[in-house]
């Protein structure tokens, strides 16, 4: 059965190959479904100065928001790893800036067995003002 999120999951999967990860060797792909209905993709982009590394999720979110999207409806994250490609703490915080607490987060590993969460499950009691500013 297909649904409207199949294209999102496939876009995340196809983004894995764009990862630049000479240090961790871990390749992650992400895709966001933005408010316009357009999908934006991202991959992890590492740096010799490790702190400058940008995760796949934030790459995709920043691409969308810098193209005048208003919010992110859903995100899919996957990678060529055995475990599920759960977002790190920084990415969860960035997601809470542009996604409602009930937004959907799809996560899988290399077997592409997708788990589905709401953002509030991954970042409970979050520090954000999304509900206050989404009407801006
Ligand atoms: Zn991250």
Coordinates of N, CA and C and ligand atoms in Angstrom, one line a residue:
X1 N 0.8 -1.2 0.0 CA 0.0 0.0 0.0 C 0.9 1.2 0.0
X2 N 0.6 2.2 -0.8 CA 1.3 3.4 -0.9 C 0.5 4.5 -0.2
X3 N 1.3 5.5 0.3 CA 0.6 6.7 0.8 C 1.5 7.9 0.5
X4 N 1.0 9.0 0.9 CA 1.6 10.3 0.5 C 3.0 10.4 1.0
X5 N 3.4 9.6 2.0 CA 4.7 9.7 2.6 C 5.7 8.7 2.0
X6 N 5.3 7.9 1.0 CA 6.2 7.0 0.4 C 7.3 7.8 -0.4
X7 N 6.9 8.9 -1.1 CA 7.8 9.7 -1.8 C 8.8 10.3 -0.9
X8 N 8.3 10.7 0.3 CA 9.2 11.3 1.3 C 10.3 10.3 1.8
X9 N 9.8 9.1 2.1 CA 10.8 8.1 2.5 C 11.8 7.7 1.5
X10 N 11.3 7.7 0.2 CA 12.2 7.3 -0.9 C 13.2 8.5 -1.1
X11 N 12.8 9.7 -1.0 CA 13.7 10.8 -1.1 C 14.8 10.8 0.0
X12 N 14.4 10.4 1.2 CA 15.4 10.3 2.3 C 16.4 9.2 1.9
X13 N 15.9 8.1 1.4 CA 16.8 7.0 1.1 C 17.7 7.4 0.0
X14 N 17.2 8.1 -1.0 CA 18.0 8.5 -2.2 C 19.1 9.5 -1.8
X15 N 18.9 10.2 -0.7 CA 19.8 11.2 -0.3 C 21.1 10.7 0.5
X16 N 21.0 9.4 0.9 CA 22.1 8.8 1.6 C 23.4 8.9 0.8
X17 N 23.3 8.7 -0.5 CA 24.5 8.7 -1.3 C 25.2 10.1 -1.4
X18 N 24.5 11.1 -1.0 CA 25.0 12.5 -1.0 C 25.8 12.8 0.3
X19 N 25.8 11.9 1.2 CA 26.5 12.2 2.5 C 28.0 12.4 2.2
X20 N 28.5 13.4 3.0 CA 30.0 13.6 3.0 C 30.4 13.2 4.4
X21 N 30.9 12.0 4.6 CA 31.2 11.5 5.9 C 32.5 10.8 6.0
X22 N 33.6 11.4 5.6 CA 34.9 10.7 5.7 C 35.4 10.4 7.1
X23 N 34.8 11.0 8.1 CA 35.3 10.8 9.5 C 34.5 9.7 10.1
X24 N 33.2 9.8 10.2 CA 32.4 8.7 10.8 C 32.1 7.5 9.9
X25 N 32.2 7.8 8.6 CA 31.9 6.8 7.6 C 30.4 6.4 7.6
X26 N 29.6 7.1 8.4 CA 28.2 6.9 8.5 C 27.4 7.8 7.5
X27 N 26.6 7.2 6.7 CA 25.8 8.0 5.7 C 24.4 8.0 6.1
X28 N 23.8 9.3 6.3 CA 22.4 9.5 6.7 C 21.8 10.3 5.6
X29 N 20.5 10.0 5.3 CA 19.7 10.8 4.4 C 18.4 11.2 5.1
X30 N 18.0 12.4 4.8 CA 16.7 12.9 5.3 C 15.9 13.6 4.3
X31 N 14.6 13.7 4.5 CA 13.8 14.5 3.6 C 12.6 15.0 4.4
X32 N 12.3 16.3 4.1 CA 11.2 16.9 4.8 C 10.1 17.3 3.8
X33 N 8.9 17.1 4.2 CA 7.7 17.5 3.5 C 7.3 18.9 4.0
X34 N 7.5 19.9 3.2 CA 7.3 21.3 3.7 C 5.9 21.8 3.4
X35 N 5.6 23.0 4.0 CA 4.2 23.5 4.0 C 3.7 23.7 2.6
X36 N 4.5 23.9 1.6 CA 4.0 24.1 0.2 C 3.7 22.7 -0.5
X37 N 4.1 21.6 0.2 CA 3.9 20.3 -0.4 C 5.2 19.8 -1.1
X38 N 6.2 20.7 -1.2 CA 7.5 20.3 -1.8 C 8.3 19.5 -0.8
X39 N 9.1 18.6 -1.4 CA 10.0 17.8 -0.6 C 11.5 18.4 -0.7
X40 N 12.1 18.5 0.4 CA 13.6 19.0 0.4 C 14.4 17.8 1.0
X41 N 15.5 17.6 0.5 CA 16.4 16.5 1.0 C 17.6 17.0 1.6
X42 N 18.3 16.2 2.4 CA 19.5 16.5 3.1 C 20.3 15.3 3.4
X43 N 21.6 15.5 3.5 CA 22.5 14.4 3.9 C 23.5 15.0 5.0
X44 N 24.1 14.1 5.7 CA 25.1 14.6 6.7 C 26.3 15.1 6.0
X45 N 26.8 16.3 6.4 CA 27.9 16.9 5.8 C 28.9 17.2 6.9
X46 N 30.0 16.3 7.0 CA 30.9 16.4 8.1 C 32.0 17.4 7.8
X47 N 32.8 17.7 8.8 CA 33.9 18.7 8.7 C 35.1 18.2 9.6
X48 N 36.3 18.6 9.1 CA 37.5 18.3 9.9 C 37.4 18.8 11.3
X49 N 36.8 20.0 11.5 CA 36.4 20.5 12.8 C 35.1 20.0 13.1
X50 N 35.1 18.9 13.9 CA 33.9 18.1 14.0 C 32.6 18.9 14.4
X51 N 32.8 19.9 15.2 CA 31.6 20.7 15.6 C 30.9 21.4 14.5
X52 N 31.6 21.5 13.4 CA 31.0 22.2 12.2 C 30.2 21.2 11.4
X53 N 30.1 19.9 11.7 CA 29.3 18.9 11.0 C 27.9 19.3 11.1
X54 N 27.2 19.1 10.0 CA 25.7 19.3 9.9 C 25.0 18.0 9.6
X55 N 24.0 17.6 10.5 CA 23.3 16.4 10.3 C 22.4 16.5 9.0
X56 N 22.0 15.4 8.5 CA 21.1 15.3 7.4 C 19.8 16.0 7.6
X57 N 19.2 15.8 8.8 CA 17.9 16.4 9.2 C 18.0 18.0 9.1
X58 N 19.0 18.5 9.7 CA 19.2 20.0 9.7 C 19.5 20.5 8.3
X59 N 20.2 19.7 7.5 CA 20.5 20.2 6.2 C 19.2 20.3 5.4
X60 N 18.3 19.3 5.5 CA 17.0 19.4 4.8 C 16.1 20.5 5.3
X61 N 16.1 20.6 6.7 CA 15.2 21.6 7.3 C 15.6 23.0 6.8
X62 N 16.9 23.3 6.9 CA 17.4 24.6 6.6 C 17.3 24.9 5.1
X63 N 17.4 23.9 4.2 CA 17.1 24.1 2.8 C 15.7 24.5 2.6
X64 N 14.8 23.9 3.3 CA 13.3 24.2 3.1 C 13.0 25.6 3.7
X65 N 13.5 25.9 4.9 CA 13.1 27.2 5.5 C 13.8 28.3 4.8
X66 N 14.9 28.1 4.2 CA 15.6 29.2 3.4 C 15.0 29.4 2.0
X67 N 14.1 28.5 1.7 CA 13.3 28.7 0.4 C 11.9 29.2 0.7
X68 N 11.8 29.8 1.8 CA 10.5 30.5 2.2 C 9.4 29.6 2.6
X69 N 9.7 28.4 3.0 CA 8.6 27.5 3.5 C 8.2 28.0 4.9
X70 N 7.0 27.7 5.3 CA 6.5 28.2 6.5 C 6.6 27.3 7.7
X71 N 6.6 26.0 7.4 CA 6.8 25.0 8.4 C 7.0 23.7 7.7
X72 N 7.4 22.7 8.6 CA 7.7 21.3 8.1 C 6.5 20.4 8.6
X73 N 5.9 19.7 7.6 CA 4.8 18.8 8.0 C 5.3 17.5 8.5
X74 N 6.3 16.9 7.9 CA 6.8 15.6 8.3 C 8.3 15.5 7.8
X75 N 9.0 14.5 8.5 CA 10.4 14.3 8.1 C 10.7 12.8 8.1
X76 N 11.5 12.3 7.2 CA 11.9 11.0 7.1 C 13.4 10.9 7.2
X77 N 13.9 10.0 8.0 CA 15.4 9.9 8.3 C 15.8 8.4 8.1
X78 N 16.8 8.2 7.4 CA 17.3 6.8 7.2 C 18.8 6.8 7.0
X79 N 19.4 5.7 7.0 CA 20.8 5.6 6.7 C 21.3 4.2 6.5
X80 N 22.5 4.1 6.1 CA 23.1 2.8 5.9 C 23.7 2.3 7.2
X81 N 22.9 2.2 8.2 CA 23.3 1.7 9.5 C 22.3 0.6 10.0
X82 N 22.8 -0.2 10.9 CA 22.0 -1.3 11.4 C 20.8 -0.9 12.2
X83 N 21.1 0.1 13.1 CA 20.1 0.6 14.0 C 19.2 1.7 13.3
X84 N 18.2 2.1 13.9 CA 17.4 3.2 13.4 C 18.1 4.5 13.5
X85 N 18.0 5.3 12.4 CA 18.7 6.6 12.4 C 17.9 7.7 13.1
X86 N 17.9 7.5 14.4 CA 17.2 8.5 15.2 C 17.9 9.8 15.2
X87 N 17.2 10.9 15.2 CA 17.8 12.2 15.2 C 18.5 12.5 16.5
X88 N 19.6 13.3 16.4 CA 20.3 13.7 17.6 C 19.6 14.7 18.4
X89 N 20.1 15.1 19.5 CA 19.4 16.1 20.3 C 19.3 17.5 19.7
X90 N 20.3 17.9 19.0 CA 20.3 19.2 18.4 C 19.2 19.2 17.3
X91 N 19.2 18.1 16.5 CA 18.2 18.1 15.4 C 16.8 18.0 15.9
X92 N 16.6 17.3 17.1 CA 15.2 17.3 17.6 C 14.8 18.7 18.1
X93 N 15.8 19.5 18.6 CA 15.5 20.9 19.0 C 15.1 21.7 17.7
X94 N 15.9 21.6 16.7 CA 15.6 22.3 15.4 C 14.3 21.9 14.8
X95 N 14.0 20.6 14.9 CA 12.7 20.2 14.4 C 11.6 20.8 15.2
X96 N 11.7 21.0 16.5 CA 10.7 21.6 17.3 C 10.5 23.1 17.0
X97 N 11.5 23.7 16.3 CA 11.3 25.1 15.9 C 10.4 25.3 14.7
X98 N 10.4 24.2 13.8 CA 9.6 24.4 12.6 C 8.5 23.3 12.4
X99 N 8.4 22.4 13.4 CA 7.4 21.4 13.3 C 6.5 21.4 14.5
X100 N 5.2 21.1 14.3 CA 4.3 21.1 15.4 C 4.6 19.8 16.2
X101 N 4.1 19.8 17.4 CA 4.4 18.6 18.3 C 3.8 17.3 17.8
X102 N 2.7 17.5 16.9 CA 2.1 16.3 16.4 C 2.6 15.9 15.0
X103 N 3.6 16.6 14.5 CA 4.2 16.3 13.2 C 4.8 14.9 13.2
X104 N 4.8 14.3 12.1 CA 5.3 12.9 12.0 C 6.8 12.8 11.7
X105 N 7.4 11.9 12.3 CA 8.8 11.6 12.1 C 9.0 10.2 11.8
X106 N 9.5 9.9 10.6 CA 9.7 8.5 10.2 C 11.2 8.2 10.3
X107 N 11.5 7.1 10.9 CA 12.9 6.7 11.1 C 13.1 5.2 10.7
X108 N 14.2 5.0 10.0 CA 14.6 3.6 9.6 C 16.1 3.5 9.6
X109 N 16.5 2.2 9.4 CA 17.9 1.9 9.2 C 18.0 1.3 7.8
X110 N 19.1 0.6 7.6 CA 19.4 0.1 6.2 C 18.4 -0.9 5.7
X111 N 17.6 -1.5 6.7 CA 16.6 -2.5 6.2 C 15.3 -1.8 5.8
X112 N 15.3 -0.4 6.0 CA 14.1 0.4 5.6 C 12.8 -0.1 6.2
X113 N 12.9 -0.6 7.4 CA 11.7 -0.9 8.2 C 11.4 0.4 9.0
X114 N 10.4 1.1 8.6 CA 10.1 2.4 9.1 C 9.3 2.4 10.4
X115 N 9.8 3.2 11.4 CA 9.0 3.4 12.6 C 8.5 4.8 12.5
X116 N 7.3 5.0 13.0 CA 6.6 6.3 13.0 C 6.4 6.9 14.3
X117 N 6.8 8.1 14.5 CA 6.7 8.8 15.8 C 6.0 10.2 15.5
X118 N 5.5 10.7 16.6 CA 5.2 12.2 16.6 C 6.3 12.9 17.3
X119 N 6.6 14.1 16.8 CA 7.7 14.8 17.4 C 7.7 14.9 18.9
X120 N 6.5 15.0 19.5 CA 6.4 15.2 20.9 C 6.8 13.9 21.6
X121 N 6.8 12.8 20.9 CA 7.3 11.5 21.5 C 8.9 11.5 21.6
X122 N 9.5 12.1 20.6 CA 10.9 12.2 20.5 C 11.5 13.3 21.3
X123 N 10.7 14.4 21.6 CA 11.2 15.5 22.3 C 10.1 16.0 23.3
X124 N 9.8 15.2 24.3 CA 8.7 15.6 25.2 C 9.1 16.9 26.0
X125 N 8.1 17.6 26.4 CA 8.4 18.8 27.2 C 9.4 19.7 26.6
X126 N 9.2 19.9 25.3 CA 10.3 20.7 24.6 C 10.2 22.2 24.9
X127 N 11.4 22.8 24.7 CA 11.5 24.3 24.8 C 11.3 24.8 23.4
X128 N 10.1 25.4 23.1 CA 9.9 26.0 21.8 C 8.7 26.9 21.9
X129 N 8.6 27.7 20.9 CA 7.4 28.6 20.8 C 6.7 28.4 19.5
X130 N 6.7 27.2 19.0 CA 6.1 26.9 17.7 C 4.7 27.3 17.6
X131 N 3.9 27.0 18.6 CA 2.5 27.3 18.5 C 2.2 28.8 18.6
X132 N 3.2 29.6 19.2 CA 3.0 31.0 19.3 C 3.3 31.7 18.0
X133 N 4.3 31.2 17.2 CA 4.8 31.9 16.1 C 4.4 31.3 14.7
X134 N 3.7 30.1 14.7 CA 3.5 29.5 13.4 C 2.5 30.4 12.5
X135 N 1.8 31.3 13.2 CA 0.9 32.1 12.4 C 1.5 33.4 11.9
X136 N 2.8 33.5 12.1 CA 3.5 34.8 11.7 C 3.5 35.0 10.2
Ligands
LIG1 ZN1 21.4 15.7 14.3

